Each structure stands twice: as C-alpha cells, then as structure tokens.
Coordinates of C-alpha atoms in Angstrom, one line a residue:
M1 CA -5.3 14.9 54.8
K2 CA -8.4 15.6 52.7
F3 CA -6.1 16.7 49.8
W4 CA -4.2 13.5 50.0
I5 CA -7.5 11.4 50.0
Q6 CA -8.9 13.3 47.0
R7 CA -5.4 12.8 45.2
Q8 CA -5.6 9.1 45.8
L9 CA -9.1 8.8 44.6
T10 CA -8.2 10.6 41.4
V11 CA -5.2 8.2 40.8
I12 CA -7.4 5.3 41.3
V13 CA -10.1 6.6 38.8
V14 CA -7.4 7.4 36.2
V15 CA -6.0 3.9 36.4
A16 CA -9.3 2.3 36.2
L17 CA -10.2 4.4 33.1
L18 CA -6.9 3.5 31.3
G19 CA -7.4 -0.1 32.2
S20 CA -10.9 -0.2 30.7
L21 CA -9.7 1.3 27.4
S22 CA -6.9 -1.2 27.0
L23 CA -8.6 -4.3 28.1
V24 CA -11.7 -3.9 25.9
G25 CA -9.6 -3.1 22.9
C26 CA -9.0 -5.6 20.2
T27 CA -7.0 -8.8 21.2
S28 CA -3.6 -9.1 19.8
P29 CA -2.7 -11.5 16.9
Q30 CA -1.7 -14.2 19.4
A31 CA -4.1 -13.5 22.3
D32 CA -6.6 -16.0 23.2
S33 CA -9.5 -16.3 25.7
S34 CA -7.1 -17.1 28.5
T35 CA -5.5 -13.7 28.5
T36 CA -6.0 -12.0 31.8
A37 CA -5.9 -8.4 32.8
T38 CA -2.3 -9.0 34.3
E39 CA -1.0 -10.7 31.2
A40 CA 0.3 -8.7 28.1
P41 CA -0.6 -10.4 25.0
T42 CA 2.3 -11.9 22.9
I43 CA 3.2 -10.3 19.6
T44 CA 5.4 -12.3 17.5
A45 CA 8.4 -10.8 15.5
Q46 CA 6.3 -11.1 12.2
A47 CA 3.6 -8.9 13.9
N48 CA 6.1 -6.5 15.2
N49 CA 7.9 -6.0 12.0
Q50 CA 4.8 -6.2 9.6
D51 CA 5.2 -4.8 6.2
M52 CA 3.5 -1.5 6.4
S53 CA 3.6 -1.1 2.6
E54 CA 0.7 -3.6 2.6
L55 CA -1.4 -1.4 4.8
P56 CA -3.7 1.4 3.5
K57 CA -2.1 4.9 3.9
L58 CA -3.9 8.3 3.9
E59 CA -1.5 10.8 2.4
G60 CA -3.2 14.0 3.4
K61 CA -6.5 14.8 5.2
A62 CA -10.0 13.3 4.7
T63 CA -13.5 14.0 5.9
V64 CA -15.8 11.3 7.4
V65 CA -19.4 11.8 8.4
M66 CA -20.7 9.2 10.8
T67 CA -24.4 9.1 11.7
V68 CA -25.5 8.1 15.0
N69 CA -29.1 8.4 16.5
G70 CA -30.0 10.4 13.2
S71 CA -27.4 13.1 13.9
P72 CA -24.1 13.6 11.8
I73 CA -20.7 13.6 13.3
T74 CA -18.1 15.1 11.1
I75 CA -14.6 13.9 11.6
E76 CA -11.4 15.3 10.1
V77 CA -9.0 12.4 9.6
D78 CA -5.4 13.3 9.7
G79 CA -3.2 11.5 7.5
D80 CA -0.3 13.8 7.6
R81 CA 0.4 12.9 11.2
A82 CA -0.9 9.4 11.3
P83 CA -0.9 8.0 7.7
V84 CA -1.2 4.3 8.6
T85 CA -3.9 4.9 11.3
A86 CA -5.8 7.3 9.3
G87 CA -5.5 5.1 6.2
N88 CA -6.9 2.0 8.0
F89 CA -9.8 3.9 9.3
V90 CA -10.8 5.6 5.9
D91 CA -10.3 2.2 4.3
L92 CA -12.7 0.6 6.6
V93 CA -15.2 3.4 6.4
E94 CA -15.1 3.2 2.5
R95 CA -15.8 -0.6 2.7
G96 CA -18.8 0.1 4.7
F97 CA -17.3 -1.9 7.6
Y98 CA -18.6 0.4 10.3
D99 CA -22.4 0.5 9.2
G100 CA -24.5 -1.1 11.6
L101 CA -21.9 -1.7 14.4
T102 CA -22.4 -0.7 17.9
F103 CA -20.8 1.4 20.6
H104 CA -20.0 -1.3 23.0
R105 CA -18.6 0.6 25.6
V106 CA -19.4 4.2 26.8
V107 CA -18.0 5.6 29.9
K108 CA -19.4 8.8 31.3
E109 CA -19.2 8.2 35.1
P110 CA -17.9 9.5 37.5
N111 CA -16.5 11.8 34.7
P112 CA -16.9 11.9 30.8
F113 CA -14.3 9.5 29.4
V114 CA -14.9 7.8 26.0
A115 CA -17.4 6.2 23.6
Q116 CA -15.9 3.2 21.9
G117 CA -17.0 1.4 19.0
G118 CA -15.9 -0.4 15.8
D119 CA -16.0 -4.1 17.0
P120 CA -18.0 -6.5 14.6
E121 CA -18.5 -8.9 17.4
G122 CA -19.8 -6.2 19.8
T123 CA -17.8 -7.6 22.7
G124 CA -14.8 -5.7 22.7
M125 CA -12.6 -8.4 21.5
G126 CA -13.2 -8.2 17.7
G127 CA -11.5 -6.6 14.8
F128 CA -11.4 -6.5 11.0
V129 CA -10.8 -9.5 8.9
D130 CA -9.9 -8.8 5.3
P131 CA -12.3 -10.6 3.1
D132 CA -9.6 -10.9 0.4
T133 CA -7.1 -12.8 2.4
N134 CA -9.4 -14.1 5.2
Q135 CA -6.6 -12.7 7.6
P136 CA -7.1 -10.2 10.4
R137 CA -5.5 -6.9 9.8
Y138 CA -3.7 -5.2 12.7
I139 CA -1.9 -1.8 12.5
P140 CA 1.1 -0.6 14.5
L141 CA 1.0 1.9 17.3
E142 CA 1.8 5.1 15.4
I143 CA 2.3 8.4 17.2
A144 CA 4.1 11.4 15.8
P145 CA 6.0 13.6 18.4
E146 CA 5.2 17.2 18.5
G147 CA 7.5 19.1 16.1
S148 CA 8.5 15.9 14.2
D149 CA 7.7 15.1 10.6
E150 CA 7.9 11.3 11.1
P151 CA 5.7 9.1 13.5
V152 CA 7.1 6.6 15.9
Y153 CA 6.0 3.1 15.3
G154 CA 5.4 0.2 17.7
K155 CA 5.9 1.8 21.0
P156 CA 4.5 4.6 23.2
I157 CA 6.4 7.9 23.3
G158 CA 7.4 9.8 26.3
G159 CA 7.0 13.2 25.0
T160 CA 4.2 15.2 23.9
P161 CA 2.4 14.0 20.7
A162 CA 1.3 16.1 17.9
L163 CA -2.2 14.8 18.1
K164 CA -3.6 15.0 21.7
H165 CA -6.4 13.5 23.5
D166 CA -8.5 16.7 23.6
R167 CA -12.2 16.6 23.8
G168 CA -13.5 15.3 20.4
A169 CA -10.4 13.4 19.5
I170 CA -10.8 10.1 17.8
A171 CA -8.1 7.4 18.5
M172 CA -7.6 3.6 18.2
A173 CA -8.3 1.2 20.9
R174 CA -5.8 -1.7 21.5
S175 CA -4.9 -4.3 24.0
Q176 CA -1.8 -3.9 26.1
A177 CA 0.2 -5.1 23.1
P178 CA 1.2 -1.9 21.0
N179 CA 0.6 -3.3 17.7
S180 CA -2.8 -4.8 18.3
A181 CA -5.1 -2.0 17.0
S182 CA -7.6 -3.2 14.2
S183 CA -10.9 -1.5 13.7
Q184 CA -12.0 -0.3 17.2
F185 CA -11.9 3.4 17.9
Y186 CA -13.0 5.9 20.6
F187 CA -14.1 9.3 20.8
T188 CA -12.8 11.3 23.8
L189 CA -15.6 12.9 25.8
A190 CA -13.3 15.4 27.6
D191 CA -9.6 16.4 27.6
H192 CA -7.5 13.3 28.8
S193 CA -3.9 14.1 28.5
F194 CA -2.9 11.0 30.5
L195 CA -3.7 8.9 27.4
D196 CA -1.2 11.1 25.2
G197 CA 1.7 9.0 23.9
N198 CA 0.2 5.8 24.7
Y199 CA -2.7 5.5 22.1
A200 CA -2.9 6.7 18.6
V201 CA -5.1 9.7 17.8
F202 CA -5.8 10.0 14.2
G203 CA -8.2 13.0 13.9
R204 CA -10.9 15.0 15.6
V205 CA -14.6 15.9 15.6
T206 CA -15.0 19.1 13.8
D207 CA -18.9 19.2 14.0
G208 CA -21.6 17.2 16.0
M209 CA -19.9 16.9 19.4
E210 CA -23.2 17.1 20.8
A211 CA -24.2 14.0 19.0
V212 CA -21.0 12.3 20.3
D213 CA -22.1 13.3 23.9
G214 CA -25.3 11.8 23.4
I215 CA -24.1 8.4 22.4
A216 CA -25.3 5.6 24.8
Q217 CA -23.8 2.1 25.2
G218 CA -25.6 -0.1 22.6
D219 CA -26.3 2.7 20.0
S220 CA -25.5 1.8 16.5
I221 CA -23.4 3.5 13.7
E222 CA -26.3 4.0 11.1
S223 CA -23.7 5.0 8.4
A224 CA -20.1 6.3 7.9
K225 CA -19.1 7.9 4.7
V226 CA -16.0 9.5 3.3
T227 CA -17.2 12.9 2.0
A228 CA -13.9 14.4 1.1
G229 CA -10.2 13.3 0.6
L230 CA -10.9 9.8 -0.7
E231 CA -8.3 10.6 -3.4
N232 CA -5.7 10.6 -0.6
L233 CA -6.3 6.8 0.3
K234 CA -3.5 4.9 -1.1
K235 CA -3.8 0.9 -1.0

C-alpha cells in the first residue's frame, strides 16, 4: 500500500513538471490569451510546413559562453544532431538577443527540474521577432532518433533520441503545439528521461554546471557569446 501511494505521488509530480514546462513555453503562432491549459494551440498548415531553408542552421558544433551571476556557463551546441534548433540558438546569441533577459521559471522543488529563460517579455509567453521582417520566428520540433543521421521534424518520437535530457542538457521550451518553439530554452537540473522524445535538446553544459545550479528565478543573463564554431552558422 505504501509503495502504491509513493508511485502515485511520483506520477503526479512528473505530470505537474511536464505541464509547467509546456505551458510556460512560447505561444504558438496562432495562440492567443484565451488559450487554456486544456486547449492545444492551433498551428496552421503554413506553420507546419514552414520553409526551413529560411531558418539559420548550424552545420557542426559551436561553443557558447553564457554569464549568469558573474559566473561563466560553457555550452556545447550540437548542430550535427539538431541543426535548425542549434542554428536558431547560435543566431540569437550572436545577435545579442539573450543579453539582459531573465530566467523567468526555475523549478527546484520537490526535486531539481529546470531553469528556463530566453523570453523577452519575462512572462513565459514571448519569443523572438525578427527585426528585418517584423515577424515572429518559430522553429519546428527537431529530434534525431538514436542511431539515425536525420532528425524527425514536427512531431515527438517514440524511441530513444540521440540527445537526451541528462543533467546539464539545454533544450527548447514550447507550448503544446510541436512547432511553437522560438527563443525560450531551459537547462535540466537533473536527469529527466521522461522528457526525451518530446522536447528538442540541442546541446549540453560542459563547464559551469555549479553556476546553473545556482540560478534563481529572476536572475539575468549578463551576456551570451559564441566563442567557437561561428563559422558553422549558415543563414
């Protein structure tokens, strides 16, 4: 009986954490303020079949150093397994988009979960608007299955992904709509395999994980800079 209760509590916690990650991600291209927790945002055919040739891509690896609370966090960005997601992130870093933005959601209780940032509005509902076109940029869900050379786009995968939600992974937040990611990202504060195949991991922290552990809600990204691999970014 005790085991059954513990199991049920674990399930409840997992569902709550997954919901918090989804619902504070970016809104979909057609979502509005009336979208509720039980409504999946609508994505039009144009958004589902967006021309990925117009999106930045990272052909290879890059290194980004993000400074939070005076401490550097070194991130290896993996364009080999997630070229569109990685390209989007590196492009935004290079633009200086993340400088000064806050971590609007940090979940450490009852167990370490994620530190999420990258929203220019600081509310969990914002994303990147391209100043050249004055249009929001959305990227498709991009997950490469383990052992495959090609990512799957636009839908979760049922198998094991090549990039997993291990402690120190960096991935894109989104709404319930698969193709709604824009600029919001999160660091995983522990291993969370239940997220694998549903959210796009695009890199990992290689140094400075203690700084990630120290992030509190409201902390700012002082700076983010591409220190290696910028030549691999293709626009």
